Amino acid sequence: MISIRTDDPPIIKPPLLNVVGKVIELGIVVAINLPLLPAYLFTTLLYGRPPTVPRLRQAVRYLYLCLTVQSPIPPYLTIRARIYIALLFVIKAAQIPIWGLAWHLDEILYGRALNASSVDIVRPIFVISAGRSGSTQISRYIENDPHVAAPSILHCMFPYLWLWKSIPWTLGRFVTPEYVTEKIKGLLSAEALERHEMDPFKSDTFDAVFWGCHYNFRALALGPDVAYEELHMARIVNQADSPYMENDFGRLIDRIGRKYLLVKQTGQKMKKNETAGCTAPRLFIKGHFLWAANELERRYPDASFLTVVREPTSRIRSGINFMRVQPPEPAMGPAPWMWLSTWVRRCEVDYCNIEMEWYSRGQLRKKSDDAGSSTVPIATRCAVSFDDFKADIEMTMKKVYTECGLTTGSYDSGNQVVLPPHMPHEHTKRRRSGYAVDKSLEDLGIDEDELKVELGDYIAWCKSISTSHSTIMVENNAAEQDYCRSLHVLATGKDTEY
């Protein structure tokens, strides 16, 4: 495991040996990718630019920022740091052919199967929740449902169907999942593992993978102002990037989802989905990508969106400490404390207000006519409280299952949905205090009282969220099947017997 520093220097100056190493790496990457460039350009003409590689104009813009921008607060970037960061950007651009061809190979081999209606994404579930809100734990409970299809973080990091299919009879014969897990955990600091339950074979923060495909993941290396504009979880501040980033994100979700559903179909005989009454599992993705929520709602009007709301000051404190123990580039050291506190505070205030507005929009279902003979499905928004989730897992999950349409069709005497057998009755005990790195808001220069006043409306909204109130209560299994059919028709244009 790597170790982290606890004090920030006045300037950022990576070791000269690391700079030389990056120059050598660039030479190797160019030597490998340059011969592949003609093939990549040809397949791009046929299949378009993959959503997993950055646009060249983004590369040029980041190189310009690297040469011209300076953080308004210390530590400051030295010339050596700028050269090192520029090398990171150029290396990423040089890797485009190999990663692009890896994506296009799926289109060549499986394009027809991936475009088939049998792998249409119907009624997906998106957990879009703020960082450090408890969304990972609730996601693990949901993805364990056999009627949910949740690509693991490894699937998302390497979204290539040809690779997924080849692993079992190649590397999979010699490398165990336990070995892979330990190796990946070894790349993280002990302090990071204290705060996050890392399992590469489970779902995790999807947008971290997406940002990693583009240059946004490196934005924090250029200071808090650039990070605010380029690495914002609630909105795309740089409007010039908005159209293509949202489109790339939607394309990536759709293609990974179809690939994973295809694997599920070909790997086992599909059983009737007793949970939602459908014959196919529901795609499940989690992350903090509130900035892409409108795009996903446009693509999947039958989707369910779930968030876990938590008192913001403790969550913001946790988020800053969590980001500190995950340096985006080890040679640069961990992100400076004041950079983190400035960036996270600004972004999280925006996130809270946008989350409150987005999850409070509209009605969950609406009548298609005045007589009320049918319903028109629209995206479902469900918000649950972190405090409720900690105190009463059963009631919280009943609310999630009811509002997100994951009902089993069974109800108790109180007309409450009966949870599936895999659902635990209490949380697994884990460490939630005494972290090795755990600065207070005061240590970070953030006035907690001022922050609470600024987020007063959001805090009141969080308190109003309670598992005692369910916006949607499915009357019986037949009604749920009718709803499922209407959602499927809306999404695919085809009626299917359930």
PDB file of N, CA, C and O in Angstrom, residues 43-71:
ATOM      1  N   THR A  43     -11.802   2.941 -38.519  1.00  0.00           N
ATOM      2  CA  THR A  43     -12.951   2.434 -37.760  1.00  0.00           C
ATOM      3  C   THR A  43     -13.784   3.573 -37.178  1.00  0.00           C
ATOM      4  O   THR A  43     -14.994   3.432 -36.993  1.00  0.00           O
ATOM      5  N   THR A  44     -13.148   4.720 -36.912  1.00  0.00           N
ATOM      6  CA  THR A  44     -13.897   5.875 -36.435  1.00  0.00           C
ATOM      7  C   THR A  44     -14.832   6.399 -37.514  1.00  0.00           C
ATOM      8  O   THR A  44     -15.963   6.830 -37.225  1.00  0.00           O
ATOM      9  N   LEU A  45     -14.399   6.348 -38.771  1.00  0.00           N
ATOM     10  CA  LEU A  45     -15.278   6.732 -39.872  1.00  0.00           C
ATOM     11  C   LEU A  45     -16.489   5.812 -39.950  1.00  0.00           C
ATOM     12  O   LEU A  45     -17.595   6.248 -40.291  1.00  0.00           O
ATOM     13  N   LEU A  46     -16.309   4.543 -39.595  1.00  0.00           N
ATOM     14  CA  LEU A  46     -17.389   3.561 -39.680  1.00  0.00           C
ATOM     15  C   LEU A  46     -18.316   3.609 -38.466  1.00  0.00           C
ATOM     16  O   LEU A  46     -19.544   3.511 -38.608  1.00  0.00           O
ATOM     17  N   TYR A  47     -17.737   3.748 -37.268  1.00  0.00           N
ATOM     18  CA  TYR A  47     -18.513   3.595 -36.045  1.00  0.00           C
ATOM     19  C   TYR A  47     -18.569   4.849 -35.166  1.00  0.00           C
ATOM     20  O   TYR A  47     -19.268   4.855 -34.150  1.00  0.00           O
ATOM     21  N   GLY A  48     -17.857   5.884 -35.565  1.00  0.00           N
ATOM     22  CA  GLY A  48     -17.863   7.099 -34.767  1.00  0.00           C
ATOM     23  C   GLY A  48     -16.819   7.068 -33.656  1.00  0.00           C
ATOM     24  O   GLY A  48     -16.228   6.038 -33.351  1.00  0.00           O
ATOM     25  N   ARG A  49     -16.595   8.215 -33.036  1.00  0.00           N
ATOM     26  CA  ARG A  49     -15.621   8.293 -31.951  1.00  0.00           C
ATOM     27  C   ARG A  49     -16.169   7.597 -30.711  1.00  0.00           C
ATOM     28  O   ARG A  49     -17.294   7.840 -30.290  1.00  0.00           O
ATOM     29  N   PRO A  50     -15.378   6.723 -30.094  1.00  0.00           N
ATOM     30  CA  PRO A  50     -15.843   6.041 -28.888  1.00  0.00           C
ATOM     31  C   PRO A  50     -16.059   7.030 -27.741  1.00  0.00           C
ATOM     32  O   PRO A  50     -15.337   8.023 -27.627  1.00  0.00           O
ATOM     33  N   PRO A  51     -17.014   6.765 -26.855  1.00  0.00           N
ATOM     34  CA  PRO A  51     -17.219   7.645 -25.709  1.00  0.00           C
ATOM     35  C   PRO A  51     -16.152   7.472 -24.634  1.00  0.00           C
ATOM     36  O   PRO A  51     -16.152   8.204 -23.647  1.00  0.00           O
ATOM     37  N   THR A  52     -15.252   6.528 -24.851  1.00  0.00           N
ATOM     38  CA  THR A  52     -14.200   6.237 -23.871  1.00  0.00           C
ATOM     39  C   THR A  52     -12.897   6.949 -24.152  1.00  0.00           C
ATOM     40  O   THR A  52     -11.922   6.751 -23.421  1.00  0.00           O
ATOM     41  N   VAL A  53     -12.849   7.766 -25.175  1.00  0.00           N
ATOM     42  CA  VAL A  53     -11.625   8.517 -25.467  1.00  0.00           C
ATOM     43  C   VAL A  53     -11.951  10.003 -25.540  1.00  0.00           C
ATOM     44  O   VAL A  53     -13.050  10.389 -25.952  1.00  0.00           O
ATOM     45  N   PRO A  54     -11.019  10.876 -25.156  1.00  0.00           N
ATOM     46  CA  PRO A  54     -11.288  12.318 -25.160  1.00  0.00           C
ATOM     47  C   PRO A  54     -11.251  12.896 -26.565  1.00  0.00           C
ATOM     48  O   PRO A  54     -10.630  12.345 -27.479  1.00  0.00           O
ATOM     49  N   ARG A  55     -11.924  14.004 -26.716  1.00  0.00           N
ATOM     50  CA  ARG A  55     -11.839  14.748 -27.969  1.00  0.00           C
ATOM     51  C   ARG A  55     -10.514  15.500 -28.016  1.00  0.00           C
ATOM     52  O   ARG A  55     -10.000  15.941 -26.985  1.00  0.00           O
ATOM     53  N   LEU A  56     -10.004  15.682 -29.202  1.00  0.00           N
ATOM     54  CA  LEU A  56      -8.720  16.367 -29.346  1.00  0.00           C
ATOM     55  C   LEU A  56      -8.807  17.818 -28.893  1.00  0.00           C
ATOM     56  O   LEU A  56      -7.853  18.365 -28.353  1.00  0.00           O
ATOM     57  N   ARG A  57      -9.966  18.441 -29.075  1.00  0.00           N
ATOM     58  CA  ARG A  57     -10.081  19.833 -28.646  1.00  0.00           C
ATOM     59  C   ARG A  57     -10.027  19.934 -27.123  1.00  0.00           C
ATOM     60  O   ARG A  57      -9.576  20.942 -26.576  1.00  0.00           O
ATOM     61  N   GLN A  58     -10.472  18.892 -26.426  1.00  0.00           N
ATOM     62  CA  GLN A  58     -10.330  18.888 -24.978  1.00  0.00           C
ATOM     63  C   GLN A  58      -8.864  18.757 -24.594  1.00  0.00           C
ATOM     64  O   GLN A  58      -8.398  19.407 -23.663  1.00  0.00           O
ATOM     65  N   ALA A  59      -8.122  17.931 -25.336  1.00  0.00           N
ATOM     66  CA  ALA A  59      -6.692  17.776 -25.073  1.00  0.00           C
ATOM     67  C   ALA A  59      -5.955  19.099 -25.261  1.00  0.00           C
ATOM     68  O   ALA A  59      -5.115  19.484 -24.430  1.00  0.00           O
ATOM     69  N   VAL A  60      -6.284  19.808 -26.342  1.00  0.00           N
ATOM     70  CA  VAL A  60      -5.638  21.096 -26.611  1.00  0.00           C
ATOM     71  C   VAL A  60      -5.981  22.099 -25.514  1.00  0.00           C
ATOM     72  O   VAL A  60      -5.115  22.848 -25.036  1.00  0.00           O
ATOM     73  N   ARG A  61      -7.233  22.103 -25.073  1.00  0.00           N
ATOM     74  CA  ARG A  61      -7.654  23.048 -24.046  1.00  0.00           C
ATOM     75  C   ARG A  61      -6.949  22.777 -22.724  1.00  0.00           C
ATOM     76  O   ARG A  61      -6.520  23.702 -22.027  1.00  0.00           O
ATOM     77  N   TYR A  62      -6.792  21.516 -22.378  1.00  0.00           N
ATOM     78  CA  TYR A  62      -6.118  21.189 -21.124  1.00  0.00           C
ATOM     79  C   TYR A  62      -4.628  21.507 -21.188  1.00  0.00           C
ATOM     80  O   TYR A  62      -4.031  21.928 -20.189  1.00  0.00           O
ATOM     81  N   LEU A  63      -4.025  21.323 -22.340  1.00  0.00           N
ATOM     82  CA  LEU A  63      -2.616  21.705 -22.479  1.00  0.00           C
ATOM     83  C   LEU A  63      -2.463  23.216 -22.325  1.00  0.00           C
ATOM     84  O   LEU A  63      -1.489  23.695 -21.716  1.00  0.00           O
ATOM     85  N   TYR A  64      -3.415  23.959 -22.860  1.00  0.00           N
ATOM     86  CA  TYR A  64      -3.378  25.419 -22.720  1.00  0.00           C
ATOM     87  C   TYR A  64      -3.525  25.808 -21.245  1.00  0.00           C
ATOM     88  O   TYR A  64      -2.796  26.677 -20.736  1.00  0.00           O
ATOM     89  N   LEU A  65      -4.467  25.178 -20.549  1.00  0.00           N
ATOM     90  CA  LEU A  65      -4.643  25.456 -19.130  1.00  0.00           C
ATOM     91  C   LEU A  65      -3.382  25.123 -18.343  1.00  0.00           C
ATOM     92  O   LEU A  65      -2.988  25.851 -17.434  1.00  0.00           O
ATOM     93  N   CYS A  66      -2.749  24.023 -18.702  1.00  0.00           N
ATOM     94  CA  CYS A  66      -1.536  23.593 -18.010  1.00  0.00           C
ATOM     95  C   CYS A  66      -0.434  24.644 -18.103  1.00  0.00           C
ATOM     96  O   CYS A  66       0.334  24.844 -17.154  1.00  0.00           O
ATOM     97  N   LEU A  67      -0.365  25.327 -19.227  1.00  0.00           N
ATOM     98  CA  LEU A  67       0.687  26.310 -19.445  1.00  0.00           C
ATOM     99  C   LEU A  67       0.350  27.686 -18.879  1.00  0.00           C
ATOM    100  O   LEU A  67       1.252  28.492 -18.628  1.00  0.00           O
ATOM    101  N   THR A  68      -0.937  27.979 -18.684  1.00  0.00           N
ATOM    102  CA  THR A  68      -1.326  29.352 -18.360  1.00  0.00           C
ATOM    103  C   THR A  68      -1.963  29.533 -16.982  1.00  0.00           C
ATOM    104  O   THR A  68      -1.864  30.625 -16.408  1.00  0.00           O
ATOM    105  N   VAL A  69      -2.628  28.518 -16.451  1.00  0.00           N
ATOM    106  CA  VAL A  69      -3.400  28.710 -15.227  1.00  0.00           C
ATOM    107  C   VAL A  69      -2.505  28.616 -13.996  1.00  0.00           C
ATOM    108  O   VAL A  69      -1.476  27.931 -14.008  1.00  0.00           O
ATOM    109  N   GLN A  70      -2.882  29.335 -12.962  1.00  0.00           N
ATOM    110  CA  GLN A  70      -2.195  29.232 -11.683  1.00  0.00           C
ATOM    111  C   GLN A  70      -3.242  29.260 -10.575  1.00  0.00           C
ATOM    112  O   GLN A  70      -4.222  30.005 -10.646  1.00  0.00           O
ATOM    113  N   SER A  71      -3.052  28.432  -9.581  1.00  0.00           N
ATOM    114  CA  SER A  71      -3.994  28.379  -8.476  1.00  0.00           C
ATOM    115  C   SER A  71      -4.017  29.716  -7.739  1.00  0.00           C
ATOM    116  O   SER A  71      -2.968  30.329  -7.512  1.00  0.00           O
TER     117      SER A  71
END
